[in-house]
Short mmCIF file of C-alpha atoms and ligand atoms in Angstrom, two decimals:
data_model
loop_
_atom_site.label_atom_id
_atom_site.label_comp_id
_atom_site.label_asym_id
_atom_site.label_seq_id
_atom_site.Cartn_x
_atom_site.Cartn_y
_atom_site.Cartn_z
CA MET A 19 0.09 0.12 -0.11
CA TYR A 20 1.48 3.53 -0.91
CA TYR A 21 -0.01 6.99 -0.88
CA LYS A 22 -0.45 8.76 -4.07
CA ASN A 23 0.90 12.03 -2.60
CA ILE A 24 2.30 13.54 0.74
CA LEU A 25 -1.08 15.18 1.35
CA GLU A 26 -3.02 11.97 1.61
CA THR A 27 -0.36 11.28 4.57
CA ILE A 28 -2.42 14.06 6.77
CA GLY A 29 -4.22 13.17 9.94
CA ASN A 30 -4.74 9.80 11.95
CA THR A 31 -1.92 11.19 14.47
CA PRO A 32 -1.15 8.79 17.36
CA LEU A 33 -2.98 9.24 21.02
CA ILE A 34 -0.19 8.71 23.67
CA GLN A 35 -0.33 8.30 27.26
CA LEU A 36 1.55 10.96 29.22
CA ASN A 37 3.60 9.56 32.14
CA ARG A 38 6.29 11.26 34.23
CA ILE A 39 5.16 14.74 33.44
CA ALA A 40 1.60 13.58 34.45
CA GLU A 41 2.71 12.58 38.04
CA GLY A 42 0.86 13.77 40.30
CA ILE A 43 -2.50 14.34 38.40
CA ASN A 44 -5.12 11.76 39.25
CA ALA A 45 -6.61 11.16 36.05
CA THR A 46 -5.51 9.50 32.94
CA ILE A 47 -3.77 12.11 30.62
CA LEU A 48 -3.46 11.20 26.69
CA ALA A 49 -1.23 13.37 24.41
CA LYS A 50 -2.81 13.74 20.73
CA LEU A 51 0.70 14.45 18.97
CA GLU A 52 0.45 16.35 16.01
CA THR A 53 4.05 16.38 14.89
CA PRO A 54 3.60 13.18 12.48
CA ASN A 55 1.46 15.50 10.11
CA PRO A 56 3.94 16.11 7.22
CA GLY A 57 4.23 19.74 8.01
CA ASN A 58 4.86 18.79 11.68
CA SER A 59 2.08 20.32 12.72
CA VAL A 60 -2.10 19.71 13.25
CA LYS A 61 -2.36 23.03 10.91
CA ASP A 62 -2.13 20.60 7.81
CA ARG A 63 -5.37 19.40 8.37
CA MET A 64 -7.11 22.92 8.21
CA ALA A 65 -4.68 24.20 5.26
CA LEU A 66 -5.97 21.56 2.91
CA LYS A 67 -9.39 21.92 4.22
CA MET A 68 -9.54 25.77 3.23
CA ILE A 69 -7.75 25.20 -0.11
CA GLU A 70 -10.14 22.58 -1.10
CA ASP A 71 -13.44 24.34 0.35
CA ALA A 72 -11.91 27.60 -1.93
CA GLU A 73 -11.32 25.13 -4.91
CA ALA A 74 -14.79 23.96 -4.63
CA ARG A 75 -16.32 27.34 -4.33
CA GLY A 76 -14.38 28.63 -7.26
CA ASP A 77 -12.33 31.07 -5.08
CA ILE A 78 -9.25 29.72 -6.53
CA LYS A 79 -8.13 28.48 -9.95
CA PRO A 80 -5.32 26.65 -11.26
CA GLY A 81 -2.04 28.57 -11.09
CA GLY A 82 -3.53 30.92 -8.42
CA THR A 83 -1.73 32.43 -5.54
CA ILE A 84 -2.65 31.49 -1.65
CA ILE A 85 -1.89 34.43 0.74
CA GLU A 86 -2.40 33.94 4.56
CA CYS A 87 -1.10 35.61 7.72
CA THR A 88 0.58 32.67 9.69
CA SER A 89 3.04 32.35 12.50
CA GLY A 90 4.18 29.39 10.48
CA ASN A 91 2.59 26.36 10.97
CA THR A 92 -0.77 27.19 8.80
CA GLY A 93 1.69 28.54 6.10
CA MET A 94 3.58 25.30 6.22
CA GLY A 95 0.38 23.24 5.52
CA LEU A 96 -0.53 25.84 2.69
CA ALA A 97 3.03 25.38 1.30
CA ILE A 98 3.19 21.66 1.04
CA ALA A 99 -0.63 21.51 0.09
CA SER A 100 0.52 24.33 -2.61
CA VAL A 101 3.44 22.31 -3.88
CA VAL A 102 1.38 19.31 -4.68
CA LYS A 103 -1.39 21.24 -6.51
CA GLY A 104 0.65 24.14 -8.23
CA TYR A 105 -0.28 27.39 -6.30
CA LYS A 106 1.88 30.12 -5.41
CA CYS A 107 2.00 31.33 -1.63
CA ILE A 108 2.90 34.54 -0.04
CA PHE A 109 2.75 34.74 3.68
CA THR A 110 2.71 37.57 6.11
CA THR A 111 4.04 36.82 9.75
CA THR A 112 5.33 38.98 12.71
CA ASP A 113 8.77 39.55 13.60
CA LYS A 114 7.92 37.79 17.11
CA GLN A 115 8.11 34.30 15.44
CA SER A 116 11.10 31.92 15.40
CA LYS A 117 13.60 32.65 12.31
CA GLU A 118 13.17 29.33 11.78
CA LYS A 119 9.84 29.17 11.03
CA VAL A 120 10.17 31.32 8.48
CA ASP A 121 13.23 29.93 7.11
CA ILE A 122 11.32 26.64 6.75
CA LEU A 123 8.38 28.46 4.70
CA LYS A 124 11.10 29.74 2.30
CA ALA A 125 12.43 26.24 2.20
CA VAL A 126 9.10 24.82 0.83
CA GLY A 127 8.99 27.59 -1.91
CA ALA A 128 6.84 30.34 0.03
CA GLU A 129 7.45 34.07 -0.29
CA VAL A 130 7.42 35.32 3.52
CA ILE A 131 6.69 38.89 4.61
CA VAL A 132 7.77 40.02 8.16
CA CYS A 133 5.78 42.49 9.79
CA PRO A 134 6.16 44.37 13.22
CA THR A 135 4.21 42.63 15.88
CA ASN A 136 3.39 45.63 18.35
CA VAL A 137 0.90 47.38 15.89
CA ALA A 138 -2.89 47.19 16.34
CA SER A 139 -4.55 44.85 13.51
CA ASP A 140 -5.83 47.44 11.69
CA ASP A 141 -2.47 49.36 11.39
CA PRO A 142 -1.43 49.14 7.41
CA ARG A 143 1.57 47.69 8.44
CA SER A 144 0.09 44.87 10.50
CA TYR A 145 0.42 41.26 9.18
CA TYR A 146 -3.37 41.25 8.77
CA SER A 147 -3.55 44.68 6.81
CA ILE A 148 -0.76 43.42 4.31
CA ALA A 149 -2.34 40.24 3.62
CA GLU A 150 -5.66 41.69 2.89
CA ARG A 151 -4.17 44.39 0.83
CA LEU A 152 -1.98 41.81 -1.17
CA SER A 153 -5.37 39.77 -1.83
CA LYS A 154 -6.91 42.45 -3.61
CA GLU A 155 -3.69 43.66 -5.97
CA ILE A 156 -2.87 40.09 -6.92
CA PRO A 157 -5.12 38.52 -9.60
CA ASN A 158 -6.63 35.10 -9.08
CA SER A 159 -5.30 35.20 -5.38
CA PHE A 160 -7.24 33.64 -2.43
CA TRP A 161 -6.67 34.90 0.79
CA CYS A 162 -7.32 32.16 3.54
CA ASN A 163 -7.80 34.14 6.45
CA GLN A 164 -7.32 31.39 9.15
CA TYR A 165 -9.12 33.49 11.99
CA ASP A 166 -12.42 33.92 10.12
CA ASN A 167 -12.56 31.22 7.38
CA LEU A 168 -14.81 28.31 8.98
CA SER A 169 -13.06 25.59 6.82
CA ASN A 170 -10.60 25.53 9.60
CA ARG A 171 -12.81 24.46 12.22
CA THR A 172 -14.64 22.33 9.82
CA ALA A 173 -11.36 20.44 9.55
CA HIS A 174 -11.13 19.61 13.22
CA TYR A 175 -14.85 18.45 13.05
CA GLU A 176 -14.38 16.40 10.30
CA SER A 177 -10.90 14.78 11.40
CA THR A 178 -9.36 15.61 14.72
CA GLY A 179 -12.40 15.28 16.82
CA PRO A 180 -13.51 11.76 15.22
CA GLU A 181 -9.87 10.57 15.43
CA ILE A 182 -10.18 11.79 19.34
CA TRP A 183 -13.53 9.86 20.10
CA GLU A 184 -12.32 6.50 18.22
CA GLN A 185 -8.94 6.48 19.79
CA THR A 186 -10.51 7.05 23.31
CA GLU A 187 -13.35 4.53 22.46
CA GLY A 188 -16.04 7.09 23.56
CA LYS A 189 -14.23 7.32 27.13
CA ILE A 190 -12.95 11.03 26.85
CA THR A 191 -14.25 13.22 29.84
CA HIS A 192 -12.04 16.56 28.92
CA PHE A 193 -10.18 18.25 25.93
CA VAL A 194 -7.56 20.76 26.65
CA VAL A 195 -5.70 22.89 23.86
CA GLY A 196 -4.31 26.15 23.16
CA VAL A 197 -6.72 28.93 21.65
CA GLY A 198 -5.54 30.86 18.51
CA THR A 199 -7.66 31.08 15.59
CA GLY A 200 -9.72 28.92 18.02
CA GLY A 201 -10.19 26.25 14.78
CA THR A 202 -8.77 23.26 16.89
CA ILE A 203 -10.77 23.80 20.11
CA SER A 204 -14.26 25.04 18.26
CA GLY A 205 -14.00 21.83 15.46
CA VAL A 206 -12.73 19.21 18.13
CA GLY A 207 -15.32 20.27 20.96
CA LYS A 208 -18.08 20.53 18.28
CA TYR A 209 -17.56 17.05 17.62
CA LEU A 210 -17.00 15.92 20.99
CA LYS A 211 -19.90 17.60 22.36
CA GLU A 212 -22.21 16.02 19.66
CA GLN A 213 -21.14 12.28 20.93
CA ASN A 214 -21.34 13.20 24.70
CA PRO A 215 -22.40 16.98 25.85
CA ASP A 216 -20.87 16.01 29.26
CA ILE A 217 -17.30 16.29 27.89
CA LYS A 218 -15.54 19.38 29.08
CA ILE A 219 -13.72 21.59 26.76
CA TRP A 220 -11.06 23.50 28.31
CA GLY A 221 -8.96 26.61 26.16
CA ILE A 222 -5.55 27.79 27.19
CA ASP A 223 -4.89 31.37 26.89
CA THR A 224 -1.97 33.72 27.28
CA TYR A 225 -1.64 36.46 29.56
CA GLY A 226 -1.76 39.51 27.18
CA SER A 227 -4.73 37.99 25.44
CA VAL A 228 -8.45 38.64 25.22
CA PHE A 229 -10.16 35.19 25.33
CA LYS A 230 -10.43 34.52 28.74
CA LYS A 231 -11.91 37.86 30.03
CA TYR A 232 -14.41 38.02 27.07
CA HIS A 233 -15.46 34.20 27.63
CA GLU A 234 -16.45 35.03 31.31
CA THR A 235 -17.64 38.75 31.28
CA GLY A 236 -18.55 39.26 27.46
CA VAL A 237 -16.17 42.27 27.47
CA PHE A 238 -13.53 42.91 24.86
CA ASP A 239 -11.19 44.68 27.32
CA GLU A 240 -8.17 46.23 25.59
CA LYS A 241 -6.42 46.47 28.78
CA GLU A 242 -5.81 42.74 28.61
CA ILE A 243 -3.67 42.91 25.22
CA TYR A 244 0.06 43.30 25.97
CA PRO A 245 2.85 41.73 24.28
CA TYR A 246 3.78 37.93 25.27
CA VAL A 247 6.42 35.49 24.30
CA THR A 248 4.42 32.35 23.85
CA GLU A 249 3.69 31.35 20.14
CA GLY A 250 0.58 30.10 18.35
CA ILE A 251 -1.91 31.07 21.34
CA GLY A 252 -3.80 33.82 22.51
CA GLU A 253 -5.14 36.72 20.64
CA ASP A 254 -5.92 40.36 20.53
CA ILE A 255 -8.75 40.16 18.14
CA LEU A 256 -12.07 37.56 18.32
CA PRO A 257 -11.49 35.20 15.54
CA LYS A 258 -14.79 33.72 14.11
CA ASN A 259 -13.25 30.18 14.55
CA VAL A 260 -13.40 30.51 18.32
CA ASP A 261 -17.15 29.22 19.01
CA PHE A 262 -17.11 30.81 22.57
CA GLU A 263 -20.45 28.50 23.67
CA LEU A 264 -18.66 25.42 23.18
CA ILE A 265 -15.73 26.30 25.53
CA ASP A 266 -16.27 25.26 29.25
CA TYR A 267 -13.72 27.30 30.66
CA PHE A 268 -10.26 29.22 29.85
CA GLU A 269 -7.10 28.92 31.47
CA LYS A 270 -4.22 31.27 31.50
CA VAL A 271 -0.62 30.39 31.52
CA THR A 272 2.25 32.46 32.02
CA ASP A 273 5.23 32.72 29.11
CA LYS A 274 7.62 31.10 31.69
CA ASP A 275 5.35 28.05 33.04
CA ALA A 276 4.96 27.32 28.99
CA ALA A 277 8.53 27.26 28.18
CA VAL A 278 9.22 25.31 31.43
CA TYR A 279 6.88 22.51 30.43
CA THR A 280 7.95 22.54 26.66
CA ARG A 281 11.35 21.64 27.94
CA LYS A 282 9.75 19.22 30.58
CA LEU A 283 7.76 17.36 27.79
CA ALA A 284 11.07 16.89 26.09
CA ARG A 285 13.03 15.56 29.05
CA GLU A 286 10.22 13.18 30.52
CA GLU A 287 8.28 11.93 27.88
CA GLY A 288 10.61 12.45 25.23
CA MET A 289 8.22 14.30 23.14
CA LEU A 290 10.06 17.38 21.17
CA VAL A 291 7.12 19.72 20.72
CA GLY A 292 6.31 23.13 20.50
CA ASN A 293 5.43 26.50 22.78
CA SER A 294 1.86 25.78 22.91
CA ALA A 295 2.06 22.43 24.07
CA GLY A 296 4.05 23.23 26.91
CA SER A 297 1.45 25.83 27.70
CA ALA A 298 -1.59 23.24 27.65
CA MET A 299 0.43 20.83 29.86
CA ALA A 300 1.25 23.65 32.44
CA GLY A 301 -2.43 24.54 32.16
CA ILE A 302 -3.55 21.02 32.86
CA VAL A 303 -1.20 21.11 36.15
CA GLN A 304 -3.11 24.01 37.27
CA LEU A 305 -6.16 22.72 37.02
CA LYS A 306 -5.68 19.08 38.36
CA ASP A 307 -7.51 19.57 41.27
CA LYS A 308 -11.02 19.78 39.26
CA LEU A 309 -9.90 16.37 37.94
CA LYS A 310 -10.52 13.26 39.22
CA PRO A 311 -8.98 9.35 38.86
CA THR A 312 -11.73 8.02 36.31
CA ASP A 313 -11.37 11.13 34.05
CA VAL A 314 -9.70 10.41 30.70
CA VAL A 315 -8.03 14.12 29.52
CA VAL A 316 -6.81 14.65 25.95
CA VAL A 317 -4.26 17.43 25.35
CA LEU A 318 -3.47 18.07 21.73
CA PHE A 319 0.28 19.25 21.07
CA HIS A 320 0.23 21.06 17.93
CA ASP A 321 3.55 21.42 16.55
CA HIS A 322 7.20 20.23 16.62
CA GLY A 323 9.61 21.50 18.85
CA SER A 324 12.75 21.84 16.18
CA ARG A 325 11.16 25.01 15.35
CA TYR A 326 11.99 26.58 18.84
CA ILE A 327 15.78 25.50 19.27
CA ALA A 328 16.77 28.79 19.01
CA LYS A 329 14.63 29.92 21.67
CA ILE A 330 12.65 27.60 24.04
CA PHE A 331 15.61 24.86 23.79
CA ASN A 332 18.45 27.88 24.08
CA ASP A 333 19.72 28.12 27.83
CA ASP A 334 20.96 31.82 27.18
CA TRP A 335 17.49 32.97 25.52
CA MET A 336 15.67 31.23 28.56
CA ARG A 337 18.11 32.68 30.90
CA GLU A 338 17.59 36.07 29.50
CA ARG A 339 13.93 36.15 30.01
CA GLY A 340 14.29 34.89 33.52
CA PHE A 341 12.93 31.22 32.63
CA LEU A 342 15.70 29.12 33.97
CA ASP A 343 15.70 28.58 37.72
CA ASP A 344 16.28 24.69 37.28
CA GLU A 345 19.79 25.99 37.16
CA LEU A 346 21.82 25.12 40.69
CA ASN A 347 22.58 28.29 42.80
CA VAL A 348 24.75 29.11 45.47
CA GLY A 349 22.15 28.00 48.16
CA ASP A 350 21.65 24.77 46.40
CA LEU A 351 25.51 23.89 46.43
CA ILE A 352 25.41 24.66 50.42
CA GLU A 353 22.59 22.18 50.61
CA LYS A 354 24.53 19.43 48.75
CA LYS A 355 27.65 20.07 50.76
CA GLN A 356 28.07 16.75 52.68
CA ASP A 357 30.40 18.57 55.68
CA LYS A 358 28.73 21.72 56.13
CA THR A 359 31.58 22.64 58.68
CA PHE A 360 33.03 26.43 58.28
CA TYR A 361 36.61 25.79 58.76
CA SER A 362 38.64 28.87 59.33
CA VAL A 363 41.73 30.05 61.10
CA GLN A 364 42.39 33.15 63.63
CA LYS A 365 44.77 35.41 62.17
CA THR A 366 47.22 34.68 65.42
CA LYS A 367 47.48 30.97 64.33
CA THR A 368 51.17 30.02 62.98
CA VAL A 369 51.67 28.88 59.29
CA ARG A 370 52.61 25.33 60.77
CA GLU A 371 49.07 25.14 62.92
CA VAL A 372 47.09 26.16 59.61
CA MET A 373 48.92 23.10 57.57
CA ASN A 374 47.92 20.72 60.32
CA VAL A 375 44.17 22.07 60.27
CA MET A 376 44.24 21.85 56.50
CA LYS A 377 45.96 18.28 56.56
CA GLU A 378 43.61 16.91 59.06
CA ASN A 379 40.41 18.11 57.47
CA ASP A 380 41.39 17.33 53.85
CA ILE A 381 40.97 21.05 53.06
CA SER A 382 42.87 23.12 50.50
CA GLN A 383 41.48 27.04 51.40
CA MET A 384 40.36 28.79 54.29
CA PRO A 385 39.30 32.39 55.47
CA VAL A 386 41.28 34.11 57.86
CA MET A 387 39.66 35.33 61.00
CA ASP A 388 40.02 38.13 63.17
CA ASN A 389 37.20 38.26 66.10
CA GLY A 390 34.62 36.95 63.83
CA THR A 391 35.29 38.84 60.84
CA ILE A 392 36.93 37.49 57.63
CA ILE A 393 39.89 39.35 56.91
CA GLY A 394 41.89 37.39 54.37
CA SER A 395 42.29 34.03 52.66
CA ILE A 396 45.08 31.18 52.66
CA THR A 397 45.38 28.38 50.53
CA GLU A 398 47.10 25.12 50.54
CA THR A 399 49.74 26.64 47.91
CA SER A 400 50.49 29.71 49.82
CA VAL A 401 51.24 27.60 53.13
CA LEU A 402 53.17 24.97 51.14
CA ASN A 403 55.29 27.59 49.28
CA TYR A 404 56.00 29.35 52.42
CA ILE A 405 57.04 26.41 54.30
CA LEU A 406 59.33 25.01 51.27
CA GLU A 407 61.05 28.28 51.10
CA ASN A 408 61.42 28.56 55.01
CA PRO A 409 61.56 24.87 56.44
CA MET A 410 63.01 26.14 59.76
CA ASN A 411 60.56 29.27 61.26
CA ASN A 412 57.15 27.97 60.11
CA THR A 413 56.24 27.16 63.78
CA GLU A 414 56.63 30.98 64.60
CA LYS A 415 55.34 32.93 61.47
CA LEU A 416 51.82 33.84 61.91
CA VAL A 417 49.37 33.12 59.13
CA GLU A 418 48.13 37.06 58.81
CA ALA A 419 51.85 37.63 57.54
CA ILE A 420 50.98 35.42 54.16
CA MET A 421 47.33 35.68 53.75
CA ASN A 422 45.48 36.79 50.68
CA GLU A 423 42.58 38.96 49.92
CA PRO A 424 39.32 37.41 51.27
CA PHE A 425 37.59 35.18 49.48
CA PRO A 426 34.58 36.95 47.38
CA MET A 427 31.14 37.55 49.59
CA VAL A 428 28.24 35.81 47.07
CA LYS A 429 24.55 35.75 47.96
CA THR A 430 22.96 32.30 47.96
CA ASP A 431 20.92 33.02 45.05
CA VAL A 432 23.59 33.41 42.57
CA PRO A 433 23.37 30.75 39.87
CA CYS A 434 26.41 28.38 39.22
CA SER A 435 27.28 29.60 36.10
CA ARG A 436 27.79 32.96 37.26
CA LEU A 437 30.59 31.73 39.80
CA ARG A 438 32.83 31.35 36.75
CA GLN A 439 33.06 35.22 37.38
CA TYR A 440 34.56 34.78 40.83
CA ILE A 441 36.67 31.26 40.84
CA ASN A 442 39.71 31.35 38.82
CA LYS A 443 43.41 30.64 39.06
CA GLU A 444 44.13 33.13 41.68
CA ILE A 445 40.59 33.02 43.51
CA SER A 446 39.84 29.46 44.84
CA ALA A 447 36.75 29.85 46.54
CA VAL A 448 33.88 32.09 47.50
CA VAL A 449 31.59 32.31 50.93
CA ALA A 450 28.14 32.98 51.11
CA GLU A 451 25.90 33.10 54.01
CA ASP A 452 22.79 30.79 54.68
CA LYS A 453 19.50 31.68 55.86
CA ALA A 454 20.58 31.13 59.06
CA GLY A 455 23.58 33.36 59.22
CA SER A 456 26.03 30.37 59.01
CA LYS A 457 28.91 31.00 56.60
CA HIS A 458 30.25 28.36 54.11
CA VAL A 459 33.00 27.99 51.94
CA ILE A 460 32.09 27.07 48.24
CA THR A 461 35.14 25.71 46.01
CA ASN A 462 35.19 24.32 42.61
CA TYR A 463 35.10 21.12 44.35
CA ASP A 464 31.74 21.73 45.77
CA ILE A 465 30.60 22.75 42.40
CA ILE A 466 31.78 19.58 40.49
CA GLN A 467 30.21 17.33 43.69
CA ALA A 468 27.03 18.93 43.25
CA MET A 469 26.71 18.48 39.63
N1 PMP B 27 -0.33 26.24 18.98
C1 PMP B 27 0.64 26.40 17.51
C2 PMP B 27 2.06 26.15 17.59
C3 PMP B 27 -0.16 27.25 16.41
O1 PMP B 27 0.49 27.46 15.38
C4 PMP B 27 -1.62 27.52 16.79
C5 PMP B 27 -2.29 28.35 15.49
N2 PMP B 27 -2.03 29.64 15.97
C6 PMP B 27 -2.16 27.16 17.94
C7 PMP B 27 -1.39 26.58 18.88
C8 PMP B 27 -3.37 27.61 18.01
O2 PMP B 27 -4.66 26.86 17.34
P1 PMP B 27 -5.69 27.52 16.69
O3 PMP B 27 -5.47 28.16 16.01
O4 PMP B 27 -6.68 26.15 16.05
O5 PMP B 27 -6.69 28.01 18.17
#
């Protein structure tokens, strides 16, 4: 058996149980993983449907141009379908999207126009306005308009919804998914509620988007709108594809939690998926108290993580946004130290006495103290050098005379990666004070032991 072209491979994606990441959630959590689609996202389904419906209506004829505003995934689906069907593609996107997403669209033959993110949708520079203008200027062109084109949600009503119903043998109790155009949630939600009206449909929204407040109050509040990092979900408009009646509840997830959970999905489930998948997963964790052991929750993961390699899966990008707090800090190093004694010497001790303390306790450096205050530091190397150079009088000489500068003091929340700024060939340790006020010496050895 073989497929006649790539478009025939769209859909029939797997449903996979989540295990480690779902520990602590008292329900069965199943992921509808959309990455096996040829464009690596769920959007292949609706892209093909929008084109087929346009063809059936006569809105696009052979050799025509497909125009769309797309953050990448819809564009990928449209571009693949256009390659097979012989259309040209022009996409408008925003400068918020990953560079990879733009490059990948060009790879499948599309022209991509990158527009500013922080302008209103009716601004002539917005990706929405530019797509609209091009569709008027270019003959035999079709602007898909995934926000208001209801072929979008119909695709999910016809394919994604029935697949989930069959794969769960009708046992699904909750469907959870990130909401952008609303096509996925509305199409799947409508199909599932027709089979069983008790199934709960939960939408995942971002901070900076209008959906949740509009759903709960009927108010379109412009004050809810501000720039955010999460890609693919949340809107500053009300797309026609969002059927608010079908949605039981919206949960907002922060940019940070979305990013952190995207990483967790890769590391704990082996699922390299995109930003909105992490958002949806974090949303389920936030809502876990509403679930019970007999519940069967299906969460849909829209796209592939390879499109976020320069962002979510890049440590520097995560750190710059304050999204990385799984990194060990000085406080963690103190916790992990087996021997938490603060070894130090009074300035009045002799070099020989210092050497004995070091030998007995197997340590290589110590702060030098004067009445409870750190006034200097002494290392194994300086002690050894002195003893070798002065074999006769090391029992008399006071450590004060050969000590170095005190070790730098650091706070317990300093991440390990920043310790490189302090610890080097000359400075072999730092000192930190814990919450109880006890001092601790941290050395390279402690960092290596903690890793
Ligand atoms: N996640 C990603 C990565 C997306 O590209 C989109 C589409 N904007 C969504 C989620 C939201 O899906 P929908 O548009 O069907 O609501």
